[in-house]
PDB file of C-alpha atoms in Angstrom:
ATOM      1  CA  MET A 811     -32.721-116.545-320.041  1.00 60.00           C
ATOM      2  CA  GLU A 812     -32.272-113.953-317.367  1.00 78.00           C
ATOM      3  CA  GLY A 813     -32.316-110.303-318.260  1.00 93.00           C
ATOM      4  CA  GLU A 814     -29.420-107.858-317.509  1.00 96.00           C
ATOM      5  CA  ALA A 815     -29.347-104.610-315.580  1.00 97.00           C
ATOM      6  CA  HIS A 816     -26.224-102.643-316.026  1.00 97.00           C
ATOM      7  CA  ILE A 817     -25.273-100.044-313.413  1.00 96.00           C
ATOM      8  CA  VAL A 818     -22.935 -97.513-315.250  1.00 96.00           C
ATOM      9  CA  THR A 819     -20.574 -94.922-313.644  1.00 94.00           C
ATOM     10  CA  VAL A 820     -20.619 -91.850-316.062  1.00 96.00           C
ATOM     11  CA  GLY A 821     -17.877 -89.352-316.548  1.00 93.00           C
ATOM     12  CA  THR A 822     -17.471 -86.654-319.184  1.00 95.00           C
ATOM     13  CA  SER A 823     -16.159 -88.571-322.123  1.00 95.00           C
ATOM     14  CA  VAL A 824     -19.415 -87.816-324.224  1.00 97.00           C
ATOM     15  CA  ILE A 825     -18.680 -84.002-324.234  1.00 97.00           C
ATOM     16  CA  ARG A 826     -14.949 -84.281-324.281  1.00 96.00           C
ATOM     17  CA  ASN A 827     -15.021 -86.313-327.369  1.00 96.00           C
ATOM     18  CA  SER A 828     -17.862 -84.449-329.025  1.00 97.00           C
ATOM     19  CA  ALA A 829     -16.084 -81.161-328.777  1.00 96.00           C
ATOM     20  CA  PRO A 830     -13.590 -81.760-331.502  1.00 94.00           C
ATOM     21  CA  ARG A 831     -16.550 -82.878-333.779  1.00 95.00           C
ATOM     22  CA  VAL A 832     -18.539 -79.751-333.758  1.00 92.00           C
ATOM     23  CA  GLY A 833     -17.655 -76.339-335.052  1.00 81.00           C
ATOM     24  CA  GLY A 834     -17.769 -72.739-333.809  1.00 86.00           C
ATOM     25  CA  ASN A 835     -18.913 -71.538-330.340  1.00 92.00           C
ATOM     26  CA  LEU A 836     -20.362 -75.088-329.377  1.00 95.00           C
ATOM     27  CA  ALA A 837     -16.868 -76.588-329.513  1.00 95.00           C
ATOM     28  CA  GLU A 838     -15.504 -74.189-327.252  1.00 95.00           C
ATOM     29  CA  LYS A 839     -18.523 -74.452-325.026  1.00 97.00           C
ATOM     30  CA  LEU A 840     -18.159 -78.281-324.606  1.00 97.00           C
ATOM     31  CA  LYS A 841     -14.490 -77.873-324.024  1.00 96.00           C
ATOM     32  CA  GLY A 842     -15.215 -75.529-321.103  1.00 97.00           C
ATOM     33  CA  TRP A 843     -17.881 -77.858-319.584  1.00 97.00           C
ATOM     34  CA  ALA A 844     -15.454 -80.696-319.687  1.00 95.00           C
ATOM     35  CA  ARG A 845     -12.861 -78.675-317.833  1.00 95.00           C
ATOM     36  CA  ALA A 846     -15.365 -76.810-315.443  1.00 96.00           C
ATOM     37  CA  LYS A 847     -15.140 -77.253-311.740  1.00 96.00           C
ATOM     38  CA  PRO A 848     -18.352 -78.726-310.313  1.00 96.00           C
ATOM     39  CA  GLY A 849     -20.702 -76.009-309.246  1.00 95.00           C
ATOM     40  CA  SER A 850     -18.974 -73.315-311.427  1.00 97.00           C
ATOM     41  CA  PRO A 851     -21.093 -71.257-313.719  1.00 97.00           C
ATOM     42  CA  GLU A 852     -20.086 -73.329-316.689  1.00 97.00           C
ATOM     43  CA  ASP A 853     -20.856 -76.539-315.016  1.00 98.00           C
ATOM     44  CA  VAL A 854     -24.287 -75.170-313.927  1.00 98.00           C
ATOM     45  CA  GLU A 855     -24.907 -74.193-317.387  1.00 98.00           C
ATOM     46  CA  ALA A 856     -24.204 -77.777-318.649  1.00 98.00           C
ATOM     47  CA  GLY A 857     -26.506 -79.209-316.181  1.00 98.00           C
ATOM     48  CA  GLU A 858     -29.314 -76.614-317.453  1.00 98.00           C
ATOM     49  CA  LYS A 859     -28.696 -77.968-321.029  1.00 98.00           C
ATOM     50  CA  ALA A 860     -29.022 -81.509-320.034  1.00 97.00           C
ATOM     51  CA  ALA A 861     -32.580 -81.844-321.766  1.00 96.00           C
ATOM     52  CA  PRO A 862     -33.430 -83.170-325.405  1.00 95.00           C
ATOM     53  CA  GLY A 863     -35.006 -79.909-326.249  1.00 94.00           C
ATOM     54  CA  THR A 864     -31.822 -77.777-326.089  1.00 97.00           C
ATOM     55  CA  PRO A 865     -29.580 -77.201-329.103  1.00 96.00           C
ATOM     56  CA  GLU A 866     -26.598 -78.392-327.301  1.00 97.00           C
ATOM     57  CA  PHE A 867     -28.171 -81.747-326.350  1.00 98.00           C
ATOM     58  CA  ARG A 868     -29.432 -82.349-329.723  1.00 97.00           C
ATOM     59  CA  ALA A 869     -25.965 -81.666-331.361  1.00 97.00           C
ATOM     60  CA  VAL A 870     -24.142 -83.842-329.005  1.00 98.00           C
ATOM     61  CA  TYR A 871     -26.677 -86.619-329.226  1.00 98.00           C
ATOM     62  CA  GLU A 872     -26.549 -86.569-332.962  1.00 97.00           C
ATOM     63  CA  ILE A 873     -22.681 -86.868-332.852  1.00 97.00           C
ATOM     64  CA  LEU A 874     -23.116 -89.723-330.356  1.00 98.00           C
ATOM     65  CA  ALA A 875     -25.348 -91.588-332.620  1.00 97.00           C
ATOM     66  CA  LEU A 876     -23.152 -91.459-335.497  1.00 97.00           C
ATOM     67  CA  ASP A 877     -20.191 -93.057-333.721  1.00 96.00           C
ATOM     68  CA  PRO A 878     -21.111 -94.014-330.353  1.00 97.00           C
ATOM     69  CA  ARG A 879     -18.241 -96.178-329.209  1.00 95.00           C
ATOM     70  CA  SER A 880     -15.818 -93.481-330.259  1.00 94.00           C
ATOM     71  CA  VAL A 881     -17.693 -90.769-328.398  1.00 96.00           C
ATOM     72  CA  SER A 882     -18.565 -92.526-325.296  1.00 95.00           C
ATOM     73  CA  ALA A 883     -16.214 -94.611-323.139  1.00 93.00           C
ATOM     74  CA  GLU A 884     -19.094 -96.059-321.159  1.00 95.00           C
ATOM     75  CA  LEU A 885     -21.040 -97.376-324.373  1.00 96.00           C
ATOM     76  CA  ASN A 886     -17.738 -98.660-325.858  1.00 94.00           C
ATOM     77  CA  ALA A 887     -17.341-100.869-322.696  1.00 94.00           C
ATOM     78  CA  MET A 888     -21.097-101.814-322.700  1.00 95.00           C
ATOM     79  CA  TRP A 889     -21.078-102.563-326.551  1.00 95.00           C
ATOM     80  CA  PRO A 890     -20.675-106.389-326.296  1.00 94.00           C
ATOM     81  CA  TYR A 891     -23.500-106.765-323.932  1.00 95.00           C
ATOM     82  CA  LEU A 892     -25.800-104.433-325.905  1.00 96.00           C
ATOM     83  CA  GLU A 893     -25.067-106.650-329.046  1.00 95.00           C
ATOM     84  CA  ARG A 894     -26.246-109.765-327.106  1.00 93.00           C
ATOM     85  CA  ARG A 895     -29.714-108.083-326.670  1.00 93.00           C
ATOM     86  CA  ARG A 896     -29.883-109.030-323.058  1.00 91.00           C
ATOM     87  CA  VAL A 897     -29.924-105.551-321.379  1.00 96.00           C
ATOM     88  CA  GLU A 898     -33.305-104.584-320.255  1.00 96.00           C
ATOM     89  CA  ALA A 899     -32.396-101.913-317.720  1.00 98.00           C
ATOM     90  CA  ALA A 900     -29.755 -99.497-316.923  1.00 98.00           C
ATOM     91  CA  THR A 901     -28.976 -97.220-313.973  1.00 98.00           C
ATOM     92  CA  LEU A 902     -26.653 -94.343-315.012  1.00 98.00           C
ATOM     93  CA  LEU A 903     -24.629 -92.958-311.922  1.00 96.00           C
ATOM     94  CA  ALA A 904     -23.605 -89.385-312.797  1.00 96.00           C
ATOM     95  CA  THR A 905     -21.125 -87.293-310.547  1.00 95.00           C
ATOM     96  CA  ASP A 906     -22.387 -84.315-308.770  1.00 97.00           C
ATOM     97  CA  SER A 907     -21.616 -82.082-311.848  1.00 97.00           C
ATOM     98  CA  GLY A 908     -23.725 -80.598-314.548  1.00 98.00           C
ATOM     99  CA  ALA A 909     -21.241 -81.984-317.154  1.00 98.00           C
ATOM    100  CA  SER A 910     -21.622 -85.445-315.867  1.00 97.00           C
ATOM    101  CA  GLU A 911     -25.456 -85.077-315.608  1.00 98.00           C
ATOM    102  CA  PHE A 912     -25.493 -83.914-319.277  1.00 98.00           C
ATOM    103  CA  CYS A 913     -23.570 -86.986-320.432  1.00 98.00           C
ATOM    104  CA  ALA A 914     -25.743 -89.143-318.543  1.00 98.00           C
ATOM    105  CA  GLU A 915     -28.930 -87.839-320.020  1.00 98.00           C
ATOM    106  CA  VAL A 916     -27.513 -88.060-323.588  1.00 99.00           C
ATOM    107  CA  LEU A 917     -26.713 -91.700-322.894  1.00 98.00           C
ATOM    108  CA  ARG A 918     -30.181 -92.313-321.445  1.00 98.00           C
ATOM    109  CA  LYS A 919     -31.731 -91.095-324.674  1.00 98.00           C
ATOM    110  CA  TYR A 920     -29.403 -93.081-326.781  1.00 98.00           C
ATOM    111  CA  LEU A 921     -30.004 -96.482-324.859  1.00 98.00           C
ATOM    112  CA  ARG A 922     -33.856 -95.803-325.068  1.00 98.00           C
ATOM    113  CA  ASP A 923     -33.992 -94.740-328.595  1.00 97.00           C
ATOM    114  CA  LYS A 924     -31.263 -96.969-330.308  1.00 97.00           C
ATOM    115  CA  TRP A 925     -31.338-100.017-328.319  1.00 97.00           C
ATOM    116  CA  GLY A 926     -35.065 -99.985-327.039  1.00 96.00           C
ATOM    117  CA  ILE A 927     -34.099-100.267-323.267  1.00 97.00           C
ATOM    118  CA  GLY A 928     -37.289 -99.058-321.733  1.00 91.00           C
ATOM    119  CA  GLU A 929     -36.034 -98.692-318.142  1.00 96.00           C
ATOM    120  CA  VAL A 930     -33.113 -96.381-318.225  1.00 98.00           C
ATOM    121  CA  GLU A 931     -32.512 -93.936-315.172  1.00 98.00           C
ATOM    122  CA  VAL A 932     -30.088 -91.315-314.182  1.00 98.00           C
ATOM    123  CA  THR A 933     -28.921 -90.678-310.735  1.00 97.00           C
ATOM    124  CA  ARG A 934     -26.837 -87.686-309.890  1.00 97.00           C
ATOM    125  CA  VAL A 935     -24.942 -88.799-306.961  1.00 95.00           C
ATOM    126  CA  PRO A 936     -24.648 -85.851-304.191  1.00 95.00           C
ATOM    127  CA  GLU A 937     -21.100 -84.635-303.541  1.00 94.00           C
ATOM    128  CA  LEU A 938     -19.544 -87.109-305.719  1.00 93.00           C
ATOM    129  CA  GLY A 939     -16.565 -85.502-307.287  1.00 92.00           C
ATOM    130  CA  ARG A 940     -16.904 -82.255-304.691  1.00 94.00           C
ATOM    131  CA  ASP A 941     -16.164 -84.218-301.495  1.00 92.00           C
ATOM    132  CA  PHE A 942     -14.316 -87.548-301.478  1.00 88.00           C
ATOM    133  CA  GLU A 943     -15.748 -89.111-298.302  1.00 84.00           C
ATOM    134  CA  LYS A 944     -19.325 -87.881-298.600  1.00 88.00           C
ATOM    135  CA  GLY A 945     -19.389 -88.481-302.361  1.00 90.00           C
ATOM    136  CA  LEU A 946     -18.231 -92.054-301.846  1.00 86.00           C
ATOM    137  CA  TYR A 947     -20.667 -92.968-299.275  1.00 85.00           C
ATOM    138  CA  ASN A 948     -23.417 -91.481-301.509  1.00 89.00           C
ATOM    139  CA  LEU A 949     -22.223 -93.487-304.358  1.00 90.00           C
ATOM    140  CA  LEU A 950     -22.173 -96.699-302.387  1.00 88.00           C
ATOM    141  CA  ASP A 951     -25.794 -95.830-301.104  1.00 88.00           C
ATOM    142  CA  ALA A 952     -26.866 -95.411-304.887  1.00 92.00           C
ATOM    143  CA  LEU A 953     -25.092 -98.598-305.851  1.00 91.00           C
ATOM    144  CA  SER A 954     -26.639-100.653-303.209  1.00 88.00           C
ATOM    145  CA  SER A 955     -30.096 -99.364-303.896  1.00 90.00           C
ATOM    146  CA  ALA A 956     -29.655-100.192-307.598  1.00 94.00           C
ATOM    147  CA  VAL A 957     -28.455-103.565-306.951  1.00 92.00           C
ATOM    148  CA  ARG A 958     -31.366-104.421-304.655  1.00 90.00           C
ATOM    149  CA  ARG A 959     -33.977-103.075-307.037  1.00 93.00           C
ATOM    150  CA  HIS A 960     -32.571-104.851-310.049  1.00 94.00           C
ATOM    151  CA  GLY A 961     -31.654-108.154-308.257  1.00 92.00           C
ATOM    152  CA  GLY A 962     -35.106-108.108-306.646  1.00 92.00           C
ATOM    153  CA  ARG A 963     -36.631-108.294-310.105  1.00 92.00           C
ATOM    154  CA  GLY A 964     -34.502-111.396-311.021  1.00 93.00           C
ATOM    155  CA  ARG A 965     -32.112-109.579-313.253  1.00 94.00           C
ATOM    156  CA  ARG A 966     -28.342-110.285-313.550  1.00 94.00           C
ATOM    157  CA  VAL A 967     -26.561-107.217-312.292  1.00 94.00           C
ATOM    158  CA  TYR A 968     -23.464-105.866-314.062  1.00 95.00           C
ATOM    159  CA  LEU A 969     -21.330-102.839-312.951  1.00 94.00           C
ATOM    160  CA  ASN A 970     -19.801-100.814-316.046  1.00 94.00           C
ATOM    161  CA  ALA A 971     -17.001 -99.140-313.946  1.00 90.00           C
ATOM    162  CA  THR A 972     -15.420 -97.452-317.087  1.00 88.00           C
ATOM    163  CA  GLY A 973     -16.581 -93.782-316.245  1.00 83.00           C
ATOM    164  CA  GLY A 974     -15.953 -91.444-313.436  1.00 74.00           C
ATOM    165  CA  PHE A 975     -13.177 -91.174-310.973  1.00 69.00           C
ATOM    166  CA  LYS A 976     -10.543 -94.063-310.509  1.00 71.00           C
ATOM    167  CA  PRO A 977     -10.003 -93.890-306.622  1.00 73.00           C
ATOM    168  CA  GLU A 978     -13.706 -94.208-306.075  1.00 74.00           C
ATOM    169  CA  THR A 979     -13.775 -96.827-308.823  1.00 74.00           C
ATOM    170  CA  ALA A 980     -11.393 -99.052-306.813  1.00 76.00           C
ATOM    171  CA  ILE A 981     -13.485 -98.915-303.721  1.00 80.00           C
ATOM    172  CA  VAL A 982     -16.731 -99.642-305.695  1.00 81.00           C
ATOM    173  CA  TYR A 983     -15.331-102.751-307.129  1.00 78.00           C
ATOM    174  CA  VAL A 984     -14.742-104.176-303.581  1.00 77.00           C
ATOM    175  CA  ALA A 985     -18.217-102.985-302.445  1.00 80.00           C
ATOM    176  CA  ALA A 986     -19.702-104.660-305.517  1.00 80.00           C
ATOM    177  CA  SER A 987     -18.152-107.853-304.503  1.00 75.00           C
ATOM    178  CA  LEU A 988     -19.817-107.498-301.193  1.00 76.00           C
ATOM    179  CA  MET A 989     -23.129-106.609-302.662  1.00 80.00           C
ATOM    180  CA  GLY A 990     -23.207-109.826-304.822  1.00 80.00           C
ATOM    181  CA  ILE A 991     -23.040-108.228-308.314  1.00 88.00           C
ATOM    182  CA  ASP A 992     -22.771-110.794-311.057  1.00 88.00           C
ATOM    183  CA  ARG A 993     -20.003-109.029-313.062  1.00 89.00           C
ATOM    184  CA  VAL A 994     -17.724-105.862-313.097  1.00 89.00           C
ATOM    185  CA  TYR A 995     -16.262-104.641-316.179  1.00 90.00           C
ATOM    186  CA  TYR A 996     -14.539-101.779-317.969  1.00 83.00           C
ATOM    187  CA  ILE A 997     -12.359-100.635-320.918  1.00 79.00           C
ATOM    188  CA  HIS A 998      -8.729-101.366-320.244  1.00 62.00           C
ATOM    189  CA  GLU A 999      -6.663 -97.995-321.134  1.00 56.00           C
ATOM    190  CA  VAL A1000      -3.872 -99.858-322.688  1.00 52.00           C
ATOM    191  CA  MET A1001      -5.244-102.828-324.554  1.00 54.00           C
ATOM    192  CA  ARG A1002      -8.549-100.960-325.465  1.00 69.00           C
ATOM    193  CA  GLU A1003     -10.675-104.129-324.731  1.00 78.00           C
ATOM    194  CA  VAL A1004     -13.166-104.985-322.307  1.00 83.00           C
ATOM    195  CA  VAL A1005     -11.945-106.511-319.280  1.00 79.00           C
ATOM    196  CA  GLU A1006     -14.251-108.445-316.801  1.00 80.00           C
ATOM    197  CA  LEU A1007     -12.823-108.486-313.390  1.00 74.00           C
ATOM    198  CA  PRO A1008     -13.330-111.499-311.080  1.00 72.00           C
ATOM    199  CA  ILE A1009     -15.899-111.131-308.128  1.00 70.00           C
ATOM    200  CA  LEU A1010     -13.915-111.194-305.069  1.00 61.00           C
ATOM    201  CA  PRO A1011     -15.159-113.867-302.556  1.00 57.00           C
ATOM    202  CA  LEU A1012     -15.683-111.291-299.782  1.00 51.00           C
ATOM    203  CA  ASP A1013     -17.820-111.138-296.712  1.00 53.00           C
ATOM    204  CA  LEU A1014     -18.064-108.937-293.665  1.00 51.00           C
ATOM    205  CA  ARG A1015     -16.676-109.988-290.374  1.00 55.00           C
ATOM    206  CA  PRO A1016     -19.318-111.215-287.877  1.00 59.00           C
ATOM    207  CA  ASP A1017     -19.123-107.966-285.834  1.00 56.00           C
ATOM    208  CA  TYR A1018     -19.683-105.826-288.890  1.00 52.00           C
ATOM    209  CA  ARG A1019     -22.655-107.968-290.072  1.00 53.00           C
ATOM    210  CA  SER A1020     -24.402-107.391-286.627  1.00 55.00           C
ATOM    211  CA  LEU A1021     -23.644-103.781-286.976  1.00 50.00           C
ATOM    212  CA  ALA A1022     -25.097-103.555-290.462  1.00 51.00           C
ATOM    213  CA  ARG A1023     -28.276-105.109-289.216  1.00 52.00           C
ATOM    214  CA  LEU A1024     -28.650-102.584-286.311  1.00 50.00           C
ATOM    215  CA  LEU A1025     -27.838 -99.336-288.272  1.00 51.00           C
ATOM    216  CA  GLY A1026     -31.193 -98.755-289.880  1.00 52.00           C
ATOM    217  CA  LYS A1027     -31.628 -95.916-287.505  1.00 53.00           C
ATOM    218  CA  PRO A1028     -29.440 -94.061-284.950  1.00 56.00           C
ATOM    219  CA  VAL A1029     -28.628 -96.051-281.753  1.00 56.00           C
ATOM    220  CA  LEU A1030     -27.215 -95.076-278.508  1.00 54.00           C
ATOM    221  CA  ARG A1031     -23.467 -96.262-278.061  1.00 56.00           C
ATOM    222  CA  ARG A1032     -24.545 -98.501-275.022  1.00 64.00           C
ATOM    223  CA  GLU A1033     -27.199-100.318-277.087  1.00 60.00           C
ATOM    224  CA  LEU A1034     -24.491-101.292-279.542  1.00 56.00           C
ATOM    225  CA  GLU A1035     -22.084-102.516-276.796  1.00 61.00           C
ATOM    226  CA  GLU A1036     -24.857-104.616-275.217  1.00 64.00           C
ATOM    227  CA  ARG A1037     -25.115-106.544-278.701  1.00 60.00           C
ATOM    228  CA  MET A1038     -21.561-106.398-279.860  1.00 62.00           C
ATOM    229  CA  ARG A1039     -18.228-106.335-278.337  1.00 66.00           C
ATOM    230  CA  PRO A1040     -17.186-102.879-276.970  1.00 71.00           C
ATOM    231  CA  GLU A1041     -13.733-103.290-278.798  1.00 71.00           C
ATOM    232  CA  ALA A1042     -15.689-103.807-282.041  1.00 65.00           C
ATOM    233  CA  VAL A1043     -17.576-100.547-281.439  1.00 61.00           C
ATOM    234  CA  LYS A1044     -14.452 -98.654-280.559  1.00 71.00           C
ATOM    235  CA  GLU A1045     -12.842-100.106-283.943  1.00 65.00           C
ATOM    236  CA  ALA A1046     -15.801 -99.059-286.087  1.00 58.00           C
ATOM    237  CA  VAL A1047     -15.596 -95.412-284.538  1.00 63.00           C
ATOM    238  CA  ARG A1048     -11.783 -95.270-285.019  1.00 64.00           C
ATOM    239  CA  ARG A1049     -12.237 -96.455-288.755  1.00 52.00           C
ATOM    240  CA  GLY A1050     -15.023 -93.921-289.490  1.00 54.00           C
ATOM    241  CA  ILE A1051     -17.574 -96.584-289.790  1.00 52.00           C
ATOM    242  CA  LEU A1052     -19.623 -95.099-286.846  1.00 52.00           C
ATOM    243  CA  ILE A1053     -19.917 -91.399-286.104  1.00 53.00           C
ATOM    244  CA  GLU A1054     -20.491 -90.260-282.502  1.00 55.00           C
TER     245      GLU A1054
END
């Protein structure tokens, strides 16, 4: 039976839900991290504490281990797949914030220690959560890289789209359909159940397929127009797909 690789977008539910369960100064610190603007002193501190040796990490990890489904929205969505014991790899995509990176590192340790998943990696996506356009492009790059890597090893690739920002998630869902991901799922906010989304039967227009093959490196506009219709090049520039 094929093993599964799960690509997981990670938000800050781990620290938000841990805060009410700890006492004293740590509770206030976690609340501050969850509210902090990316790159702020509080957020930088969260990233600096994203290591198993820190007291903050140990405290949050212990809380997560006691009640993982209530503490982590990402794990709650992933739970049915974990119980089937087919998950052999996970890629955790954090936003460009210390808080999200902290949560992703806690999840990495949990998946390794409690479920024996040996291949768990954390990727902090540059500009994600700071600059919408740049962050989205970087997220799509990270997603594409993970899909190719896991798919190349013969794994079924699933996308857990529960965590992170909703506008980006909508675009990532469409991109995942183009990339050939096997399944996209998330926790429905109202029903509180895992919902599997159908993979859309999408494909690139022939002009854009040609464009994708050519864009491994910068090219001159006239070279593109020799291989593609000039109107297609103009449209790609207008839509922001190409930058002159």
